[in-house]
Amino acid sequence: MMNWIANSLNRKFILGTTSGLAISSLVFLLLYISLYQSELEGERAHTANQVNNLLQVSLENAMLKRDLPGLSEMVKKLGKQEGIVSVFITNPGGEIRFSSRVGDFGKQLANPYRTTSLTTQFLEDSDGQEILRSINPVHNKAPCKECHGPAEKNPINGILYVDYDAVPIRNRVRDTTLMLMGAGALIVILNLVGGWWFIHAYILRPVNHLTHASQELTHGNLESRVSMRGTDELSRLGDTFDLMAERLQEKLLELEEQKGFLQALVDAVPDGIRIIDDKFKIVLTNKAYREQHKLPQTTEVGSNCYTLTHKTTKPCPPTLITCPVHEILQHHKPIKVVHQHHRSDQSTFEVEIFAAPMEIKRGRRETTLIVESIRDLAKEVKYSQEQKLSELGRLATGVAHEIHNPLASVKLALDATKNALIADNDYTEGVMQHFELIDDEINTCIEITGKLLKLGSPPPESLELVDVNNALHETLSLLQWQADQLHITVEERYKIDLLRTLASDSEIRMVALNLAQNAFHAMPEGGILTVSSFSDGKKILLQFSDTGAGIRAKDLPYIFDPFFSRRADDVKGTGLGLSISLAIIEKYGGTIRVESEFSAGSVFTIELPDAAHELEVKT
């Protein structure tokens, strides 16, 4: 039974209302008892009225017996009763014939009573006191016709007036009215309290639980639940809310997992990735992008792309710079551009951007997002350098297999032939000289293959002491044939025999090779390349000075930029030689600077830490 009631708010309300009515009925019962007492008082008044009637009969008997003194005495005694102000009898004309008050005899009433029926009325007496007057007409009867005539002509012999004090009556009426008003107010209050308790306990409290849980969900607390007891409608609503919150939590966790998967997916891309909306706002970035621009985690999401990468307060003018966002929104086609981006530390770097449109639905609107793949050209240079070194390494390995090993076999065979001739004493002096010449040339070829192997070897994992002069000399010796073909004289000037720096031997050789070949390209008609080295006590300085075409002043700021190429021999180069050289030297704490005069030649100066000085500082 209790479960049947608990399962419905309607049944609970009916039960509450019924209980309220039962309590109200009980209150009315108590009030009825009080009213019953009032009714008893009314009965007393009715009894007094009967006494009036009895008095009237007595008066009538006295008048019939002509006992006028007895009648007067009876009126006086009656006027002395509690609650009675006065009693008097008038004739039909309104003249007082008998009265309980002295001095009233013979007075004429201003408004004598003219009807034949008994009545009562509230009025004020001559003293201004409020009274309840009971008017009792004494009807003419057959025994009275001798004195009063026939009843048809004179229906009333006289009128009995009994004046009661109206104040107690008014007080009783007021008390009864106030009691009824109080009872009504109490009933209303009881119903209000009962209704408030019911609404608070079964409606407001569950609604407050639902509101609090909803606010917690709004603020991101996915663990918030209502957990309402009972089985009524609001309890079932709470259970539904909890189920909805649980499903919402599952979906949000699923979305977080998908978001995490998407972020991990783009973070796995080695190039910088960022997605921009049609309002130039960054929607998503990957780890490589943040590392490229030295940005903290996710702080750039929601920022303007031009603010982060170009340090401007408004989009780049499309007439001055090719903006991928502007171009894609205009033409909806992929685009490739080269830009200069700013890092968070105010440094700049060159990037190559591949941008493509991505059509998605955001809300109910079709919109275009721009996906940018950003490649740091400095890393591209490094990759190109590593790729070039790898290719040289494979070339050197091929040379070792294809040239070095056959030369070694020829040398062994030649030595065996020479020894056989000496043993048989079957040779001439000229033959022996030829054998020695062949042996020297073979040794020279083997030495050259060794130099190629050193040039093509990959950089070591840790730094090594590099003999700079030896690296320069052996690298330049590899270019001797090319220099002879171009009528270029290579002069080596090493002021100190032993100069050493902490670096990679193969990479120092690569720098020397790049700078020497650039000098050759600047002297297509021949010239002089002077390579010198010296130390100022702290730094090793290497200089490559040529007598070539020089560099135009307008091109000088860009010669170290990736893919920038302006060769004097009109051959299109890769534009990576100087970029690779700068990256290598800066990696080991050095610098490259250039001085050039157009049509007069150029001087490239490399500074590297002197290992001898570094060792002295540490000790």
mmCIF file with all atom_site columns, C-alpha atoms in Angstrom, residues 308-425:
data_model
loop_
_atom_site.group_PDB
_atom_site.id
_atom_site.type_symbol
_atom_site.label_atom_id
_atom_site.label_alt_id
_atom_site.label_comp_id
_atom_site.label_asym_id
_atom_site.label_entity_id
_atom_site.label_seq_id
_atom_site.pdbx_PDB_ins_code
_atom_site.Cartn_x
_atom_site.Cartn_y
_atom_site.Cartn_z
_atom_site.occupancy
_atom_site.B_iso_or_equiv
_atom_site.pdbx_formal_charge
_atom_site.auth_seq_id
_atom_site.auth_comp_id
_atom_site.auth_asym_id
_atom_site.auth_atom_id
_atom_site.pdbx_PDB_model_num
ATOM 1   C CA . LEU A 1 308 ? 51.692  34.119  -33.803 1.00 0.00 ? 308 LEU A CA 1
ATOM 2   C CA . THR A 1 309 ? 53.767  33.670  -36.944 1.00 0.00 ? 309 THR A CA 1
ATOM 3   C CA . HIS A 1 310 ? 54.031  37.194  -38.365 1.00 0.00 ? 310 HIS A CA 1
ATOM 4   C CA . LYS A 1 311 ? 53.653  39.331  -35.196 1.00 0.00 ? 311 LYS A CA 1
ATOM 5   C CA . THR A 1 312 ? 50.986  41.527  -36.789 1.00 0.00 ? 312 THR A CA 1
ATOM 6   C CA . THR A 1 313 ? 47.648  42.735  -35.480 1.00 0.00 ? 313 THR A CA 1
ATOM 7   C CA . LYS A 1 314 ? 45.713  42.085  -38.690 1.00 0.00 ? 314 LYS A CA 1
ATOM 8   C CA . PRO A 1 315 ? 45.872  39.619  -41.604 1.00 0.00 ? 315 PRO A CA 1
ATOM 9   C CA . CYS A 1 316 ? 48.799  39.958  -43.981 1.00 0.00 ? 316 CYS A CA 1
ATOM 10  C CA . PRO A 1 317 ? 48.003  42.068  -47.098 1.00 0.00 ? 317 PRO A CA 1
ATOM 11  C CA . PRO A 1 318 ? 47.402  39.550  -49.922 1.00 0.00 ? 318 PRO A CA 1
ATOM 12  C CA . THR A 1 319 ? 48.982  41.981  -52.395 1.00 0.00 ? 319 THR A CA 1
ATOM 13  C CA . LEU A 1 320 ? 52.305  41.889  -50.515 1.00 0.00 ? 320 LEU A CA 1
ATOM 14  C CA . ILE A 1 321 ? 52.486  38.296  -49.318 1.00 0.00 ? 321 ILE A CA 1
ATOM 15  C CA . THR A 1 322 ? 50.861  35.094  -50.505 1.00 0.00 ? 322 THR A CA 1
ATOM 16  C CA . CYS A 1 323 ? 48.577  34.160  -47.627 1.00 0.00 ? 323 CYS A CA 1
ATOM 17  C CA . PRO A 1 324 ? 47.513  30.473  -47.749 1.00 0.00 ? 324 PRO A CA 1
ATOM 18  C CA . VAL A 1 325 ? 44.257  31.239  -45.896 1.00 0.00 ? 325 VAL A CA 1
ATOM 19  C CA . HIS A 1 326 ? 43.282  34.036  -48.287 1.00 0.00 ? 326 HIS A CA 1
ATOM 20  C CA . GLU A 1 327 ? 44.231  32.074  -51.408 1.00 0.00 ? 327 GLU A CA 1
ATOM 21  C CA . ILE A 1 328 ? 42.404  28.896  -50.389 1.00 0.00 ? 328 ILE A CA 1
ATOM 22  C CA . LEU A 1 329 ? 39.254  30.782  -49.342 1.00 0.00 ? 329 LEU A CA 1
ATOM 23  C CA . GLN A 1 330 ? 39.327  32.466  -52.759 1.00 0.00 ? 330 GLN A CA 1
ATOM 24  C CA . HIS A 1 331 ? 40.179  29.505  -55.003 1.00 0.00 ? 331 HIS A CA 1
ATOM 25  C CA . HIS A 1 332 ? 39.642  26.364  -52.856 1.00 0.00 ? 332 HIS A CA 1
ATOM 26  C CA . LYS A 1 333 ? 42.817  24.795  -54.231 1.00 0.00 ? 333 LYS A CA 1
ATOM 27  C CA . PRO A 1 334 ? 46.003  23.573  -52.476 1.00 0.00 ? 334 PRO A CA 1
ATOM 28  C CA . ILE A 1 335 ? 48.939  25.976  -52.454 1.00 0.00 ? 335 ILE A CA 1
ATOM 29  C CA . LYS A 1 336 ? 52.672  25.886  -51.669 1.00 0.00 ? 336 LYS A CA 1
ATOM 30  C CA . VAL A 1 337 ? 54.522  28.971  -50.385 1.00 0.00 ? 337 VAL A CA 1
ATOM 31  C CA . VAL A 1 338 ? 57.751  29.929  -48.611 1.00 0.00 ? 338 VAL A CA 1
ATOM 32  C CA . HIS A 1 339 ? 57.388  32.299  -45.623 1.00 0.00 ? 339 HIS A CA 1
ATOM 33  C CA . GLN A 1 340 ? 59.468  33.697  -42.815 1.00 0.00 ? 340 GLN A CA 1
ATOM 34  C CA . HIS A 1 341 ? 57.923  32.827  -39.428 1.00 0.00 ? 341 HIS A CA 1
ATOM 35  C CA . HIS A 1 342 ? 58.561  34.336  -36.020 1.00 0.00 ? 342 HIS A CA 1
ATOM 36  C CA . ARG A 1 343 ? 59.165  32.222  -32.930 1.00 0.00 ? 343 ARG A CA 1
ATOM 37  C CA . SER A 1 344 ? 57.942  33.173  -29.467 1.00 0.00 ? 344 SER A CA 1
ATOM 38  C CA . ASP A 1 345 ? 61.490  34.313  -28.568 1.00 0.00 ? 345 ASP A CA 1
ATOM 39  C CA . GLN A 1 346 ? 61.351  36.852  -31.466 1.00 0.00 ? 346 GLN A CA 1
ATOM 40  C CA . SER A 1 347 ? 63.797  34.850  -33.634 1.00 0.00 ? 347 SER A CA 1
ATOM 41  C CA . THR A 1 348 ? 62.852  34.087  -37.258 1.00 0.00 ? 348 THR A CA 1
ATOM 42  C CA . PHE A 1 349 ? 63.229  31.100  -39.542 1.00 0.00 ? 349 PHE A CA 1
ATOM 43  C CA . GLU A 1 350 ? 62.337  30.146  -43.089 1.00 0.00 ? 350 GLU A CA 1
ATOM 44  C CA . VAL A 1 351 ? 59.475  27.694  -43.652 1.00 0.00 ? 351 VAL A CA 1
ATOM 45  C CA . GLU A 1 352 ? 57.914  25.938  -46.592 1.00 0.00 ? 352 GLU A CA 1
ATOM 46  C CA . ILE A 1 353 ? 54.116  25.671  -46.287 1.00 0.00 ? 353 ILE A CA 1
ATOM 47  C CA . PHE A 1 354 ? 51.874  23.182  -48.056 1.00 0.00 ? 354 PHE A CA 1
ATOM 48  C CA . ALA A 1 355 ? 48.254  24.283  -47.478 1.00 0.00 ? 355 ALA A CA 1
ATOM 49  C CA . ALA A 1 356 ? 45.044  22.545  -48.540 1.00 0.00 ? 356 ALA A CA 1
ATOM 50  C CA . PRO A 1 357 ? 41.303  23.158  -47.930 1.00 0.00 ? 357 PRO A CA 1
ATOM 51  C CA . MET A 1 358 ? 39.191  20.913  -45.695 1.00 0.00 ? 358 MET A CA 1
ATOM 52  C CA . GLU A 1 359 ? 35.416  21.207  -45.959 1.00 0.00 ? 359 GLU A CA 1
ATOM 53  C CA . ILE A 1 360 ? 33.531  20.413  -42.743 1.00 0.00 ? 360 ILE A CA 1
ATOM 54  C CA . LYS A 1 361 ? 30.185  21.198  -41.122 1.00 0.00 ? 361 LYS A CA 1
ATOM 55  C CA . ARG A 1 362 ? 30.375  23.304  -37.955 1.00 0.00 ? 362 ARG A CA 1
ATOM 56  C CA . GLY A 1 363 ? 26.978  23.546  -36.322 1.00 0.00 ? 363 GLY A CA 1
ATOM 57  C CA . ARG A 1 364 ? 24.620  23.852  -39.286 1.00 0.00 ? 364 ARG A CA 1
ATOM 58  C CA . ARG A 1 365 ? 27.001  25.771  -41.509 1.00 0.00 ? 365 ARG A CA 1
ATOM 59  C CA . GLU A 1 366 ? 29.371  24.428  -44.106 1.00 0.00 ? 366 GLU A CA 1
ATOM 60  C CA . THR A 1 367 ? 32.782  25.974  -43.539 1.00 0.00 ? 367 THR A CA 1
ATOM 61  C CA . THR A 1 368 ? 36.276  25.685  -44.947 1.00 0.00 ? 368 THR A CA 1
ATOM 62  C CA . LEU A 1 369 ? 39.272  24.960  -42.760 1.00 0.00 ? 369 LEU A CA 1
ATOM 63  C CA . ILE A 1 370 ? 42.838  25.395  -43.970 1.00 0.00 ? 370 ILE A CA 1
ATOM 64  C CA . VAL A 1 371 ? 45.303  22.618  -43.156 1.00 0.00 ? 371 VAL A CA 1
ATOM 65  C CA . GLU A 1 372 ? 48.920  23.790  -43.230 1.00 0.00 ? 372 GLU A CA 1
ATOM 66  C CA . SER A 1 373 ? 51.931  21.485  -43.277 1.00 0.00 ? 373 SER A CA 1
ATOM 67  C CA . ILE A 1 374 ? 54.904  23.612  -42.220 1.00 0.00 ? 374 ILE A CA 1
ATOM 68  C CA . ARG A 1 375 ? 58.435  22.417  -42.915 1.00 0.00 ? 375 ARG A CA 1
ATOM 69  C CA . ASP A 1 376 ? 61.395  24.142  -41.290 1.00 0.00 ? 376 ASP A CA 1
ATOM 70  C CA . LEU A 1 377 ? 63.812  24.769  -44.148 1.00 0.00 ? 377 LEU A CA 1
ATOM 71  C CA . ALA A 1 378 ? 66.737  24.648  -41.736 1.00 0.00 ? 378 ALA A CA 1
ATOM 72  C CA . LYS A 1 379 ? 65.803  21.062  -40.967 1.00 0.00 ? 379 LYS A CA 1
ATOM 73  C CA . GLU A 1 380 ? 65.338  20.495  -44.676 1.00 0.00 ? 380 GLU A CA 1
ATOM 74  C CA . VAL A 1 381 ? 68.900  21.733  -45.161 1.00 0.00 ? 381 VAL A CA 1
ATOM 75  C CA . LYS A 1 382 ? 70.072  19.375  -42.448 1.00 0.00 ? 382 LYS A CA 1
ATOM 76  C CA . TYR A 1 383 ? 68.206  16.543  -44.086 1.00 0.00 ? 383 TYR A CA 1
ATOM 77  C CA . SER A 1 384 ? 69.693  17.469  -47.462 1.00 0.00 ? 384 SER A CA 1
ATOM 78  C CA . GLN A 1 385 ? 73.128  17.576  -45.870 1.00 0.00 ? 385 GLN A CA 1
ATOM 79  C CA . GLU A 1 386 ? 72.611  14.172  -44.273 1.00 0.00 ? 386 GLU A CA 1
ATOM 80  C CA . GLN A 1 387 ? 71.275  12.863  -47.553 1.00 0.00 ? 387 GLN A CA 1
ATOM 81  C CA . LYS A 1 388 ? 74.278  14.273  -49.421 1.00 0.00 ? 388 LYS A CA 1
ATOM 82  C CA . LEU A 1 389 ? 76.682  12.822  -46.887 1.00 0.00 ? 389 LEU A CA 1
ATOM 83  C CA . SER A 1 390 ? 74.902  9.509   -47.140 1.00 0.00 ? 390 SER A CA 1
ATOM 84  C CA . GLU A 1 391 ? 75.186  9.588   -50.930 1.00 0.00 ? 391 GLU A CA 1
ATOM 85  C CA . LEU A 1 392 ? 78.877  10.466  -50.656 1.00 0.00 ? 392 LEU A CA 1
ATOM 86  C CA . GLY A 1 393 ? 79.315  7.656   -48.192 1.00 0.00 ? 393 GLY A CA 1
ATOM 87  C CA . ARG A 1 394 ? 77.705  5.218   -50.581 1.00 0.00 ? 394 ARG A CA 1
ATOM 88  C CA . LEU A 1 395 ? 79.891  6.649   -53.353 1.00 0.00 ? 395 LEU A CA 1
ATOM 89  C CA . ALA A 1 396 ? 82.985  6.220   -51.230 1.00 0.00 ? 396 ALA A CA 1
ATOM 90  C CA . THR A 1 397 ? 81.966  2.695   -50.378 1.00 0.00 ? 397 THR A CA 1
ATOM 91  C CA . GLY A 1 398 ? 81.490  1.981   -54.080 1.00 0.00 ? 398 GLY A CA 1
ATOM 92  C CA . VAL A 1 399 ? 84.896  3.487   -54.803 1.00 0.00 ? 399 VAL A CA 1
ATOM 93  C CA . ALA A 1 400 ? 86.415  1.315   -52.087 1.00 0.00 ? 400 ALA A CA 1
ATOM 94  C CA . HIS A 1 401 ? 84.895  -1.799  -53.609 1.00 0.00 ? 401 HIS A CA 1
ATOM 95  C CA . GLU A 1 402 ? 85.353  -0.886  -57.247 1.00 0.00 ? 402 GLU A CA 1
ATOM 96  C CA . ILE A 1 403 ? 88.748  0.886   -57.109 1.00 0.00 ? 403 ILE A CA 1
ATOM 97  C CA . HIS A 1 404 ? 90.469  0.372   -53.780 1.00 0.00 ? 404 HIS A CA 1
ATOM 98  C CA . ASN A 1 405 ? 90.212  -3.398  -53.711 1.00 0.00 ? 405 ASN A CA 1
ATOM 99  C CA . PRO A 1 406 ? 91.321  -3.914  -57.365 1.00 0.00 ? 406 PRO A CA 1
ATOM 100 C CA . LEU A 1 407 ? 94.206  -1.498  -56.805 1.00 0.00 ? 407 LEU A CA 1
ATOM 101 C CA . ALA A 1 408 ? 95.262  -3.456  -53.749 1.00 0.00 ? 408 ALA A CA 1
ATOM 102 C CA . SER A 1 409 ? 95.117  -6.665  -55.783 1.00 0.00 ? 409 SER A CA 1
ATOM 103 C CA . VAL A 1 410 ? 97.169  -5.054  -58.579 1.00 0.00 ? 410 VAL A CA 1
ATOM 104 C CA . LYS A 1 411 ? 99.691  -3.866  -55.982 1.00 0.00 ? 411 LYS A CA 1
ATOM 105 C CA . LEU A 1 412 ? 100.001 -7.386  -54.566 1.00 0.00 ? 412 LEU A CA 1
ATOM 106 C CA . ALA A 1 413 ? 100.388 -8.890  -58.035 1.00 0.00 ? 413 ALA A CA 1
ATOM 107 C CA . LEU A 1 414 ? 102.915 -6.227  -58.984 1.00 0.00 ? 414 LEU A CA 1
ATOM 108 C CA . ASP A 1 415 ? 104.940 -6.834  -55.813 1.00 0.00 ? 415 ASP A CA 1
ATOM 109 C CA . ALA A 1 416 ? 104.894 -10.602 -56.504 1.00 0.00 ? 416 ALA A CA 1
ATOM 110 C CA . THR A 1 417 ? 106.110 -10.065 -60.095 1.00 0.00 ? 417 THR A CA 1
ATOM 111 C CA . LYS A 1 418 ? 108.825 -7.681  -58.906 1.00 0.00 ? 418 LYS A CA 1
ATOM 112 C CA . ASN A 1 419 ? 110.031 -10.150 -56.304 1.00 0.00 ? 419 ASN A CA 1
ATOM 113 C CA . ALA A 1 420 ? 110.040 -12.988 -58.870 1.00 0.00 ? 420 ALA A CA 1
ATOM 114 C CA . LEU A 1 421 ? 112.175 -10.970 -61.265 1.00 0.00 ? 421 LEU A CA 1
ATOM 115 C CA . ILE A 1 422 ? 114.600 -10.096 -58.514 1.00 0.00 ? 422 ILE A CA 1
ATOM 116 C CA . ALA A 1 423 ? 114.813 -13.740 -57.487 1.00 0.00 ? 423 ALA A CA 1
ATOM 117 C CA . ASP A 1 424 ? 115.543 -14.854 -61.069 1.00 0.00 ? 424 ASP A CA 1
ATOM 118 C CA . ASN A 1 425 ? 117.860 -11.867 -61.542 1.00 0.00 ? 425 ASN A CA 1
#
